[in-house]
Amino acid sequence: MNAAESVETFDLDLGWLDQMGEWGTRAEPGKQGLTLADIQLGSYGDVPAHSDNLTGRPRGAGKRADGFRVGGYEVRDKQDIWLDNAAMIYEEAVNRQWSSATDVPWETIRPLPDDVEQAQCELATLLTEVEFVAGDVPARWVAATTPDYFEPRMTLLAQIMDESRHMDVFRKRALANGGGLLQRTGGTAGVVGSIDMSRDFTEMSSRLHISGEGAVLSIFRMGELMAYNEAEKIAYRLCAQDEARHVAFGVMHLRYIADTAPERKEEIHCYLDESERALLAGQQNPAAQQTPVSEALAILLGGGKDQFDDGYRKLLAIRRRQVKEYMQRVKSAGFGERFENGRANPELKTYAQL
Amino acid sequence: MSETRKRRGLQRRIDKIDAENIDYPTPSLAWMGRTHQWGTRVKPGNKGLTLSSLNVGHYGEIPEFWEDQTRMPRGSVAGPGGVPPIGYSVRAKHELWADCAGDLYEEAIQRRWAPTTDVPWATIEPLPEVVERAMCQLCTELCQHANVEIETITSWQQELSYGYHEVKMFLATETFDAARHFEVFRKRALCNGGGLGVESQGRVNRMILENRGGWTEAMAVLQLLRGTLTHTIYRHGMSFAHNDAEAIIFGKCLEDKSRHLAYGLDHLKYAINHQSDQALILEQVLGIGERHLVRELRDPPFRESLAIIFGGGIEGARTHGMARYQHLMGDFVRQYLDWSDWLGLRRREFVAPELKAFLEK
C-alpha cells in the first residue's frame, strides 16, 4: 500500500450548501468601520412585522424543517420593541464604553465635611440601588424577544452593561472617601405599576426609559454642580452619556409606536399617567419631593446642611429642568397632546412654570 | 455643555423662582448616620479602583444566603421594612458564586473591543466560493452559539440576588461580549460576497435552554460543555484564518470566551465544594448533554464546513480537512475532560463513547 492509498477518505453530504440564506452579499466598511447599518443588505435588512422564528435562527439564515422550537419568544411583533435607530445606539454604546476603575481620577477625591460626605454617600447608595433595575429588567425582555429583532436586543444588552458600570461607580464613590453606604430606599420594589413588574415591553420602557432614566439623566447632567472634585464630575459626565442613549431608546421606541400603532396610544397614556405620579413623589427620582435623597441633594447643592435653603432653591431649579426635559421627551415621542388636553399631572406644569 | 454654562443656566432658573413664595421644608436628616460602617477609604491600586478592592470590612462580608428580596446594596442598612419583594429565586451563595467574578468584570471592561473598528475588514479578500460558503456556515453556527449564551443568561439575570452583585455585573459583561460575537460573525458572513448559512437543528441549543432547573446546571452545559467547544473553535480559528480580519476576530472572541469559561469553571468548583450531591447532579446533566452533542455532531453542516475550511475545498475536506476536524474535536474532548477532572466530575470514565473516540484523533 502506498502513502496516497493510506489516507482515510470521508463521505460528505453537502446538501446544506443549497439550503443557505441569500448569497452574494458584500457589505463594505465605511468611514466609521463596518457598522450594523452597513450589513442591512437584501433580505438581511428585512425586519418582519411579525416573526415566526421560534428556533433562534439568525435573521436571513436558511430555515430547516427539522429545527427545534426552542425560542418561546413573547415578543414577536415588530411594533412591540422596535425603534429605527437601535443599531446606531448600539454602535455608539460599544464605542463609548469606559472603565470606572481607570477612567475616573479617584486620586482627586479629598476629605469632605462630614455632612457633605454623608449626603454624597446617601445619593451614591440610592444610585447603587436603582441603577441596576435597568440591568435586571431589560435582560428579561432580551430573553423574551425573537432574534429577528436583534438590533433592539443588542442595544438593551449594551444598556445592561452600562448599568452595571453605574452601579459599580457609585459603590466605589461611596467607599472611597472615608464614608460608606447608608440606608436603602426601597425605591425599586415589586409593586403593581413598577418597572420590575411590567407585563409588556412598552409599558416597561415608558417607565424605565422615559420617566425613571430620564429623571436620573437630568441629575447626571447637573452632576458637575454638586460634584466636589474631578472624579465626581467625570463619573457624572460619563454616566450622563450612557443614560442619554438609554433615554433615546425609549423615546424612539415610543415614537415608533405612535407612528405605527396609534391604537395603543391611549394605553401608553395610562402608563405615563402612572409614571408622572411617581416622577414627583417616588423614591426612584433622586430629586423627588421630600425624600432622604432629595435632602442629600439640597445639602450637596448648597454646600452643607447649614446652607440647606440655598441648596433647596437649586434643587427646585433642577426639578424644574427635570420636568421640562420629561415634557420635551414625551412630546418628541409623539404623546405631547397630554400637556395640551389637561391629562398630564398638573403638578408638572407647576414645576415647569416655576 | 461646559460647567460654566451649566452654572449660569441653573442660576437663571433660580432667579426665575419666586424666592419669597418658596415653602422651604425642614429637613429631617433622619437618614444621616444610618450606616453599618463609616470611615471606609479604599484607595486605587495599580489597576485603578477595582470592584474587588471594595470588599473591605463589612462591605466584604459575602453571606451564604441573601435574605433580602429588594435591590438593597450589600453592606447598606435595610431600614424600615414593608418593601414588597421583587422575587429573586437564586439566593444562596453556592448557587451562583465565583471568587473571580469581580476581577473578571474589570478585565472584561479593560479588554473591550469594537467589531466595527477593531477588525481590519479591508484585509478580507475573495475566497473560493465553496470555502466562503463554509466560512459563512461556520459564522452562522457561531452566531447561534452567541445567541443561546445571550438567551440563557438574560433569562436568569433577574433571578440572581442583588447581594452577589459581582456575579450579576460579570454576567452583564458576558452578555455584552456575546452580543459582540453575534455581531462580528454576522458581519463576517455578510462582507465577502457570501451570506448566512443554514440554521442549526438546535439540538444542543435546546439542551442548554431547557437546563433551567438551576443556574449551576445551566452553567455546566453552557460553559463547560458548549463553552469549551466554542473556545476550541475560536482557538483553531486563529490558525485557519484566511486574513488578518479573521485572525483578530477569533483572537478577540477567544479572550472573551476564556473569561466566560473562567467564571463557569470557578462557579462549578464552588458549587461542587459547597453543596453535597452537586457533583452527582452535574454528572447526570453533562451525560445527557454529551448525548445531545453527539447527535448534533452527526448533522453535516457543522463538521463539513470546518472540514472544507481546513481542507481548502471539497476534495481536501474529504481527506485531511476531515482529519483536522477530528483533531479539533479531539482537542475539545481533551480539554473538556481535563476541566471535568479538575472539577472532580467523573466524565473521563463515563464520557459518551462517540466523544471518547475523538481522543485518538
XYZ file of C-alpha atoms in Angstrom:
715
model
C 0.000 0.000 0.000
C 1.465 3.367 -0.953
C 1.188 6.582 1.082
C -1.652 8.038 -1.020
C -3.800 4.956 -0.511
C -3.356 5.108 3.265
C -5.128 8.475 3.606
C -8.609 7.941 5.005
C -11.361 9.303 2.774
C -14.641 10.536 4.233
C -18.041 10.746 2.594
C -19.640 14.162 2.666
C -23.299 15.130 2.497
C -23.182 18.601 1.031
C -26.928 19.181 0.756
C -26.657 22.074 3.217
C -24.792 24.121 0.606
C -28.129 24.509 -1.179
C -30.055 25.496 1.962
C -28.141 28.641 2.823
C -29.518 32.175 3.016
C -29.304 34.804 0.282
C -25.928 34.692 -1.466
C -23.709 37.395 -2.952
C -23.783 39.912 -0.106
C -20.778 42.171 0.093
C -21.078 44.833 2.778
C -18.321 47.426 2.582
C -16.838 49.229 5.562
C -17.368 52.991 5.556
C -15.604 55.836 7.348
C -16.801 54.575 10.714
C -15.816 50.970 10.061
C -18.206 48.150 9.226
C -21.362 49.101 11.071
C -24.584 47.226 11.616
C -26.221 49.675 9.236
C -23.740 48.615 6.536
C -24.855 44.991 6.678
C -28.577 45.672 6.275
C -28.482 44.435 2.722
C -31.082 42.483 0.764
C -33.067 40.004 2.810
C -30.707 40.538 5.756
C -32.127 44.012 6.198
C -35.761 42.885 6.018
C -37.203 43.095 9.502
C -40.512 41.231 9.561
C -43.570 42.911 11.054
C -44.290 39.583 12.741
C -41.648 36.989 13.420
C -42.326 33.285 13.002
C -38.804 32.499 14.161
C -39.083 30.113 17.097
C -35.813 28.300 16.544
C -33.400 31.149 17.322
C -32.343 31.387 13.676
C -30.230 34.437 12.802
C -32.328 36.717 10.598
C -31.828 35.764 6.959
C -30.303 32.325 7.604
C -31.728 29.306 5.780
C -34.616 27.595 7.566
C -34.701 23.931 8.453
C -37.847 21.870 8.589
C -36.479 19.825 11.490
C -35.323 22.713 13.705
C -36.335 22.576 17.351
C -38.671 25.312 18.547
C -36.563 26.492 21.449
C -37.428 30.173 21.489
C -40.814 30.533 23.135
C -40.487 34.256 22.455
C -43.200 36.528 23.824
C -42.148 39.493 21.715
C -42.619 38.594 18.070
C -44.319 41.709 16.726
C -42.023 44.420 15.496
C -44.062 47.250 16.942
C -43.716 45.787 20.428
C -39.984 46.516 20.678
C -38.738 48.252 17.563
C -37.095 51.638 17.132
C -35.489 52.901 13.976
C -32.071 53.809 15.325
C -31.299 50.876 17.618
C -28.289 49.793 15.566
C -26.811 53.284 15.784
C -27.330 53.480 19.549
C -25.710 50.068 19.940
C -22.672 51.064 17.885
C -22.286 54.232 19.902
C -22.519 52.248 23.133
C -19.793 49.860 22.001
C -17.548 52.764 21.093
C -18.159 54.758 24.261
C -17.533 52.100 26.871
C -15.464 53.322 29.788
C -13.914 51.959 32.930
C -14.828 53.138 36.401
C -11.568 51.628 37.645
C -9.249 53.668 35.437
C -11.159 56.469 33.680
C -12.244 58.195 36.875
C -9.405 60.103 38.592
C -10.083 58.727 42.062
C -6.941 60.338 43.410
C -8.635 63.762 43.097
C -11.055 62.906 45.882
C -10.253 64.771 49.083
C -11.861 64.532 52.510
C -15.116 66.466 52.734
C -17.038 67.860 55.707
C -18.980 65.008 57.270
C -22.432 66.328 56.321
C -21.393 66.690 52.667
C -19.750 63.247 52.625
C -22.888 61.748 54.135
C -25.022 63.457 51.517
C -22.752 62.170 48.753
C -22.930 58.649 50.195
C -26.729 58.823 50.518
C -27.002 59.733 46.847
C -24.479 57.025 45.925
C -26.437 54.448 47.946
C -29.610 55.286 46.050
C -27.869 55.168 42.678
C -26.216 51.844 43.554
C -29.660 50.579 44.406
C -31.700 51.833 41.469
C -29.259 51.751 38.593
C -29.376 48.016 38.106
C -33.130 47.892 37.812
C -32.211 48.848 34.281
C -29.930 45.812 34.210
C -32.239 43.155 35.564
C -35.403 44.159 33.781
C -34.194 44.668 30.208
C -32.392 41.323 30.496
C -35.672 39.554 30.952
C -37.027 41.197 27.809
C -33.955 40.301 25.774
C -34.583 36.631 26.517
C -38.243 37.080 25.577
C -37.612 38.721 22.196
C -37.083 36.931 18.910
C -33.562 37.303 17.482
C -35.195 38.658 14.312
C -35.207 41.910 16.280
C -31.589 41.645 17.292
C -30.846 45.357 16.969
C -33.012 46.417 19.947
C -31.913 43.301 21.832
C -28.255 44.209 21.434
C -28.943 47.795 22.434
C -30.571 46.529 25.610
C -27.541 44.323 26.277
C -25.344 47.400 25.961
C -27.641 49.132 28.429
C -27.273 46.282 30.923
C -23.511 46.671 30.623
C -23.757 50.421 31.182
C -25.990 49.997 34.211
C -23.636 47.568 35.825
C -20.898 50.171 35.456
C -23.148 52.780 37.053
C -23.906 50.501 39.966
C -20.178 49.946 40.277
C -19.020 53.574 40.018
C -21.373 54.814 42.726
C -20.496 51.963 45.048
C -16.865 52.908 44.503
C -17.623 56.529 45.256
C -19.400 55.626 48.499
C -16.441 53.585 49.732
C -13.563 55.759 48.534
C -13.604 58.784 50.774
C -13.969 57.848 54.395
C -17.700 57.226 54.180
C -19.791 54.184 53.473
C -23.156 53.029 52.247
C -26.192 54.381 54.066
C -29.789 53.260 54.158
C -31.552 51.559 51.272
C -34.571 53.483 49.960
C -36.646 50.559 48.670
C -37.079 52.637 45.538
C -37.379 49.636 43.240
C -39.972 47.409 44.794
C -42.186 44.703 43.445
C -45.387 46.720 43.388
C -48.054 46.965 40.727
C -47.095 49.554 38.178
C -43.375 49.248 38.854
C -40.706 48.797 36.230
C -39.977 45.313 37.540
C -43.495 44.016 37.329
C -44.436 45.345 33.884
C -46.094 42.729 31.720
C -45.479 44.478 28.424
C -42.234 45.754 26.950
C -43.585 49.174 26.023
C -45.138 49.566 29.458
C -41.735 48.777 30.961
C -39.887 51.053 28.559
C -42.168 54.025 29.191
C -41.491 53.743 32.918
C -37.850 52.812 32.738
C -36.506 54.832 29.829
C -38.804 57.842 29.650
C -39.564 58.524 33.270
C -37.038 56.759 35.512
C -33.864 57.092 33.473
C -34.939 60.457 32.185
C -35.120 61.796 35.747
C -31.720 60.354 36.587
C -30.263 61.745 33.347
C -31.236 65.271 34.399
C -29.429 64.721 37.693
C -26.323 63.353 35.990
C -26.294 66.293 33.585
C -26.280 68.666 36.529
C -23.814 66.497 38.400
C -20.965 68.914 37.906
C -22.846 71.418 40.031
C -22.932 69.140 43.026
C -19.549 67.499 42.497
C -16.701 68.357 44.817
C -13.813 67.019 42.785
C -12.810 65.925 39.306
C -13.589 62.269 39.990
C -17.235 63.001 40.723
C -17.542 65.362 37.770
C -16.170 62.783 35.356
C -18.284 59.988 36.798
C -21.469 62.051 36.340
C -20.432 63.137 32.863
C -19.708 59.587 31.678
C -22.885 58.248 33.252
C -24.881 61.014 31.552
C -23.535 59.936 28.155
C -24.705 56.391 28.784
C -28.023 57.424 30.239
C -28.776 59.651 27.248
C -28.581 56.600 24.990
C -30.991 54.684 27.207
C -33.462 57.547 27.207
C -33.094 57.850 23.430
C -34.046 54.176 23.133
C -37.301 54.819 24.995
C -38.177 57.972 23.095
C -37.555 56.365 19.719
C -39.491 53.240 20.653
C -42.494 55.267 21.783
C -42.249 57.307 18.612
C -42.330 54.088 16.593
C -45.444 53.003 18.471
C -47.083 56.394 17.973
C -46.403 56.169 14.235
C -47.238 52.525 13.601
C -49.734 51.555 16.293
C -51.837 54.618 17.081
C -54.451 52.286 18.549
C -52.073 51.805 21.501
C -51.714 55.495 22.297
C -54.461 55.602 24.904
C -52.924 52.622 26.682
C -49.497 54.303 26.653
C -51.028 57.455 28.100
C -52.212 55.337 31.046
C -48.619 54.246 31.713
C -47.474 57.849 31.502
C -50.208 58.861 33.983
C -48.682 56.451 36.494
C -45.124 57.454 35.689
C -45.891 61.111 36.277
C -47.251 60.403 39.737
C -44.022 58.578 40.589
C -41.827 61.200 38.955
C -42.506 63.803 41.601
C -43.175 61.667 44.613
C -41.442 58.342 44.083
C -38.226 57.063 45.609
C -36.573 56.412 42.260
C -36.156 60.048 41.341
C -33.318 61.482 43.412
C -34.903 64.916 43.175
C -38.430 63.840 44.166
C -40.208 65.711 46.902
C -39.086 65.281 50.493
C -37.183 62.063 50.308
C -33.913 61.372 52.110
C -32.096 61.658 48.816
C -33.630 64.999 47.905
C -32.422 66.274 51.283
C -28.986 64.957 50.442
C -29.123 66.690 47.062
C -30.016 70.006 48.685
C -27.052 69.640 51.036
C -24.724 68.855 48.129
C -26.038 71.747 46.047
C -25.934 74.190 48.938
C -22.555 73.133 50.263
C -23.606 71.772 53.640
C -26.620 71.290 55.874
C -26.319 74.845 57.121
C -26.934 76.051 53.565
C -29.901 73.759 53.086
C -32.265 76.515 51.907
C -29.805 77.703 49.313
C -29.395 74.132 48.103
C -33.146 73.615 48.151
C -33.617 76.572 45.785
C -31.136 74.985 43.417
C -32.906 71.668 43.768
C -36.184 73.311 42.764
C -34.452 74.669 39.672
C -33.133 71.206 38.858
C -36.548 69.684 39.416
C -37.948 72.267 37.029
C -35.378 71.250 34.461
C -36.210 67.581 35.045
C -39.881 68.260 34.399
C -39.216 70.307 31.286
C -36.913 67.640 29.901
C -39.516 64.979 30.641
C -42.176 67.003 28.816
C -39.861 67.504 25.878
C -39.200 63.756 25.666
C -42.872 62.903 25.755
C -43.621 65.472 23.069
C -40.782 64.182 20.940
C -42.112 60.653 21.317
C -45.459 61.765 19.912
C -47.516 61.944 23.080
C -47.372 65.703 23.669
C -51.119 66.121 23.493
C -51.338 65.189 27.170
C -49.828 68.557 28.046
C -52.466 70.380 25.980
C -55.585 68.473 26.895
C -55.180 68.562 30.669
C -54.340 64.907 31.048
C -50.806 65.385 32.389
C -50.205 65.612 36.108
C -50.982 69.295 36.916
C -48.092 69.402 39.339
C -45.711 69.034 36.391
C -46.996 72.280 34.990
C -46.457 73.978 38.320
C -42.806 72.994 38.295
C -42.377 73.797 34.626
C -43.622 77.315 35.301
C -41.658 77.938 38.471
C -22.224 71.949 27.768
C -19.465 73.470 29.866
C -19.649 73.621 33.621
C -19.764 77.417 33.497
C -22.723 77.399 31.135
C -24.479 74.877 33.338
C -23.932 77.090 36.361
C -25.232 80.130 34.507
C -28.255 78.159 33.305
C -29.022 76.980 36.790
C -28.641 80.488 38.153
C -31.088 81.814 35.536
C -33.599 79.182 36.606
C -33.042 80.023 40.255
C -33.511 83.710 39.528
C -36.870 82.975 37.990
C -38.058 81.235 41.125
C -40.040 83.496 43.376
C -37.806 83.073 46.412
C -40.311 84.660 48.771
C -43.006 82.133 47.966
C -40.877 79.057 48.397
C -42.112 76.837 51.157
C -38.787 75.649 52.494
C -39.142 72.234 54.116
C -37.369 71.459 57.342
C -35.089 68.548 56.559
C -35.482 65.595 58.883
C -31.925 64.373 58.183
C -33.085 61.108 59.694
C -31.007 59.236 57.131
C -27.762 60.656 58.426
C -25.578 58.291 60.353
C -27.542 55.208 59.313
C -24.646 53.066 58.241
C -23.162 49.733 59.188
C -19.655 51.014 58.634
C -18.409 54.568 58.250
C -14.838 55.622 57.600
C -14.173 53.383 54.622
C -11.447 54.751 52.400
C -10.484 52.381 49.586
C -7.555 53.640 47.551
C -6.925 52.930 43.881
C -4.109 50.482 43.192
C -2.077 49.612 40.107
C -5.216 48.635 38.218
C -7.216 51.633 39.359
C -10.073 51.401 41.820
C -11.353 47.906 41.215
C -14.577 46.251 42.260
C -12.867 43.573 44.314
C -10.831 46.157 46.224
C -14.097 47.468 47.690
C -14.590 44.245 49.619
C -13.236 45.562 52.890
C -14.671 45.242 56.368
C -18.431 44.934 56.457
C -18.644 45.517 52.697
C -16.579 42.432 52.011
C -18.762 40.074 54.011
C -20.490 37.892 51.472
C -23.244 35.915 53.175
C -24.026 32.274 52.496
C -27.666 33.182 51.955
C -29.060 36.535 50.860
C -32.340 37.118 52.678
C -33.250 40.452 51.166
C -35.673 40.498 48.245
C -35.076 44.074 47.147
C -32.115 45.811 45.500
C -30.518 46.632 48.808
C -26.816 47.131 48.066
C -24.651 44.712 50.048
C -23.437 46.491 53.165
C -26.149 49.141 53.231
C -28.725 49.471 56.001
C -32.061 47.802 55.341
C -34.074 50.442 57.170
C -37.791 50.128 57.767
C -39.395 47.013 56.327
C -42.506 46.798 54.219
C -40.822 46.889 50.832
C -42.674 44.457 48.559
C -40.341 41.761 47.223
C -39.027 41.738 43.695
C -38.791 37.962 43.803
C -35.236 36.754 43.353
C -35.067 32.966 43.319
C -31.281 32.369 43.377
C -30.357 33.458 46.879
C -27.748 31.012 48.180
C -24.108 31.793 47.569
C -23.308 28.290 46.338
C -25.924 28.680 43.616
C -24.050 31.377 41.681
C -20.841 32.471 43.349
C -17.348 32.504 41.871
C -14.476 34.230 43.668
C -13.083 35.552 40.397
C -16.261 37.310 39.222
C -15.264 40.813 40.354
C -11.833 40.589 38.731
C -13.259 39.128 35.530
C -15.703 42.031 35.397
C -12.885 44.568 35.477
C -10.839 42.567 32.974
C -13.769 42.450 30.562
C -14.025 46.223 30.678
C -10.296 46.709 30.191
C -10.277 44.363 27.198
C -13.272 45.864 25.441
C -13.192 45.981 21.660
C -15.425 47.044 18.816
C -16.112 44.819 15.807
C -16.898 47.899 13.755
C -13.481 49.489 14.123
C -11.040 46.994 15.665
C -11.343 44.403 12.908
C -9.385 45.305 9.722
C -12.269 44.448 7.418
C -10.370 45.715 4.395
C -7.968 42.753 4.656
C -10.689 40.319 3.650
C -10.175 39.123 0.083
C -12.454 36.937 -2.038
C -12.150 33.212 -1.284
C -13.015 30.218 -3.457
C -16.804 30.033 -3.346
C -17.067 26.769 -1.506
C -14.615 27.946 1.145
C -16.556 31.189 1.523
C -19.735 29.133 1.906
C -18.089 27.039 4.595
C -16.884 30.157 6.443
C -20.372 31.626 6.258
C -21.860 28.401 7.582
C -19.423 28.409 10.485
C -20.243 32.069 11.204
C -23.946 31.197 11.244
C -23.281 28.421 13.741
C -21.210 30.736 15.941
C -23.936 33.410 15.819
C -26.256 30.806 17.283
C -23.771 29.859 19.980
C -23.713 33.532 20.980
C -27.488 33.774 20.768
C -28.028 30.885 23.145
C -25.495 32.360 25.551
C -27.462 35.618 25.490
C -30.855 33.979 25.923
C -29.722 31.639 28.682
C -28.065 34.279 30.827
C -30.623 37.031 30.315
C -33.449 34.703 31.269
C -31.717 34.203 34.634
C -30.365 37.654 35.411
C -33.495 38.874 37.141
C -33.463 35.776 39.342
C -29.985 36.346 40.772
C -29.918 38.084 44.154
C -28.551 41.573 44.483
C -26.252 40.587 47.338
C -23.919 38.864 44.892
C -23.543 41.886 42.657
C -20.084 40.865 41.390
C -21.656 37.917 39.596
C -24.507 39.969 38.158
C -22.055 42.546 36.905
C -19.731 39.974 35.372
C -22.708 38.421 33.596
C -23.564 41.840 32.166
C -20.139 41.788 30.523
C -20.651 38.240 29.287
C -23.923 39.021 27.532
C -22.386 42.176 26.081
C -19.468 40.063 24.807
C -21.930 37.601 23.324
C -23.768 40.452 21.576
C -20.436 41.436 20.052
C -19.811 37.848 18.935
C -23.263 37.687 17.367
C -22.465 40.957 15.618
C -18.961 40.131 14.426
C -19.815 36.741 12.900
C -22.843 38.210 11.154
C -20.638 40.941 9.749
C -18.050 38.427 8.597
C -20.723 36.387 6.811
C -22.098 39.409 5.004
C -18.944 41.219 3.906
C -17.271 38.933 1.383
C -19.782 38.082 -1.283
C -21.475 35.403 0.798
C -24.375 35.303 3.196
C -25.633 33.393 6.189
C -25.774 29.617 6.099
C -28.497 27.272 7.176
C -29.612 27.335 10.805
C -28.544 24.614 13.182
C -31.083 21.982 14.025
C -30.698 23.348 17.528
C -30.374 20.118 19.463
C -27.646 21.432 21.770
C -29.227 24.887 21.868
C -32.408 23.294 23.140
C -30.485 21.200 25.661
C -28.843 24.344 27.069
C -32.026 26.396 27.206
C -34.014 23.565 28.758
C -31.471 23.056 31.525
C -33.291 25.669 33.539
C -33.838 23.805 36.773
C -30.876 25.590 38.336
C -28.283 28.195 37.447
C -25.419 25.814 38.216
C -26.823 23.174 35.892
C -27.309 25.785 33.174
C -23.689 26.842 33.612
C -22.469 23.257 33.334
C -23.887 22.827 29.852
C -23.491 26.413 28.663
C -19.952 26.974 29.864
C -18.274 23.613 30.441
C -19.767 21.616 27.568
C -20.757 24.081 24.819
C -18.374 26.797 26.015
C -15.373 24.516 25.749
C -16.369 23.572 22.205
C -16.806 27.223 21.197
C -13.496 28.066 22.848
C -11.765 25.291 20.883
C -13.237 26.523 17.604
C -12.012 30.059 18.319
C -8.576 28.730 19.179
C -8.338 26.746 15.955
C -9.863 29.678 14.119
C -6.719 31.649 14.687
C -4.821 29.012 12.709
C -7.280 28.629 9.849
C -7.983 32.372 9.471
C -7.644 33.456 5.848
C -6.731 37.055 6.621
C -5.936 39.477 9.442
C -9.579 40.302 9.983
C -10.500 36.690 10.749
C -7.394 36.232 12.902
C -8.368 39.236 15.003
C -11.997 38.147 15.221
C -11.083 34.714 16.537
C -8.375 36.121 18.798
C -10.672 38.685 20.435
C -13.514 36.207 20.791
C -11.095 33.736 22.362
C -10.092 36.286 25.008
C -13.753 36.904 25.822
C -14.633 33.233 25.864
C -11.753 32.468 28.210
C -13.308 34.799 30.774
C -16.703 33.165 30.389
C -15.146 29.779 30.975
C -13.204 31.096 33.955
C -16.417 32.192 35.644
C -18.204 28.982 34.700
C -15.460 26.693 35.980
C -14.853 28.699 39.139
C -18.557 28.689 39.909
C -18.931 24.963 39.241
C -15.991 24.298 41.543
C -17.541 26.464 44.244
C -20.941 24.796 43.879
C -19.457 21.290 43.978
C -17.379 22.114 47.052
C -20.253 23.680 48.944
C -23.245 21.533 48.072
C -23.471 17.846 48.645
C -24.877 15.938 45.685
C -23.970 18.728 43.267
C -21.256 16.690 41.539
C -23.617 13.780 41.002
C -26.269 16.067 39.564
C -23.772 17.667 37.214
C -22.530 14.283 36.048
C -26.115 13.414 35.105
C -26.675 16.725 33.380
C -23.419 16.502 31.446
C -24.007 12.888 30.470
C -27.334 13.869 28.916
C -25.736 16.928 27.338
C -22.969 14.856 25.780
C -25.509 12.556 24.140
C -27.296 15.547 22.615
C -23.968 16.879 21.391
C -23.095 13.536 19.815
C -26.369 13.507 17.899
C -25.820 17.098 16.767
C -22.332 16.264 15.539
C -23.880 13.793 13.083
C -25.516 16.766 11.367
C -23.401 17.643 8.284
C -23.250 21.480 8.146
C -21.095 21.933 11.261
C -18.470 19.284 10.678
C -18.376 19.613 6.895
C -17.996 23.388 6.972
C -14.989 23.006 9.245
C -13.593 20.212 7.071
C -13.919 22.364 3.932
C -12.183 25.278 5.650
C -9.379 23.013 6.876
C -9.151 21.203 3.537
C -9.301 24.325 1.368
C -12.172 22.906 -0.651
C -14.377 19.874 -1.045
C -11.705 17.465 -2.166
C -9.417 18.439 0.657
C -12.359 18.210 3.053
C -12.806 14.509 2.231
C -9.313 13.740 3.441
C -7.097 15.966 5.539
C -9.881 18.500 6.149
C -11.986 15.955 7.960
C -8.890 14.637 9.730
C -8.193 18.132 11.051
C -11.817 18.479 12.089
C -11.412 15.299 14.091
C -8.247 16.693 15.617
C -10.157 19.835 16.634
C -12.816 17.661 18.234
C -10.067 15.683 19.956
C -8.715 18.925 21.397
C -12.178 19.813 22.571
C -12.767 16.493 24.291
C -9.306 16.527 25.909
C -9.929 19.996 27.299
C -13.437 19.105 28.420
C -12.167 16.045 30.264
C -9.240 17.903 31.805
C -11.572 20.505 33.203
C -14.023 17.863 34.360
C -11.155 16.145 36.187
C -10.219 19.436 37.839
C -13.816 19.823 38.978
C -13.891 16.260 40.280
C -16.553 15.191 37.785
C -16.224 11.635 36.538
C -16.503 12.293 32.847
C -13.248 10.695 31.696
C -14.638 7.353 32.773
C -18.191 7.851 31.539
C -17.982 10.283 28.649
C -20.133 9.386 25.631
C -18.217 6.793 23.548
C -18.548 8.829 20.336
C -16.783 11.739 22.066
C -14.196 9.426 23.583
C -13.356 8.200 20.105
C -12.080 11.682 19.207
C -9.337 11.309 21.814
C -7.470 9.083 19.405
C -7.516 11.749 16.681
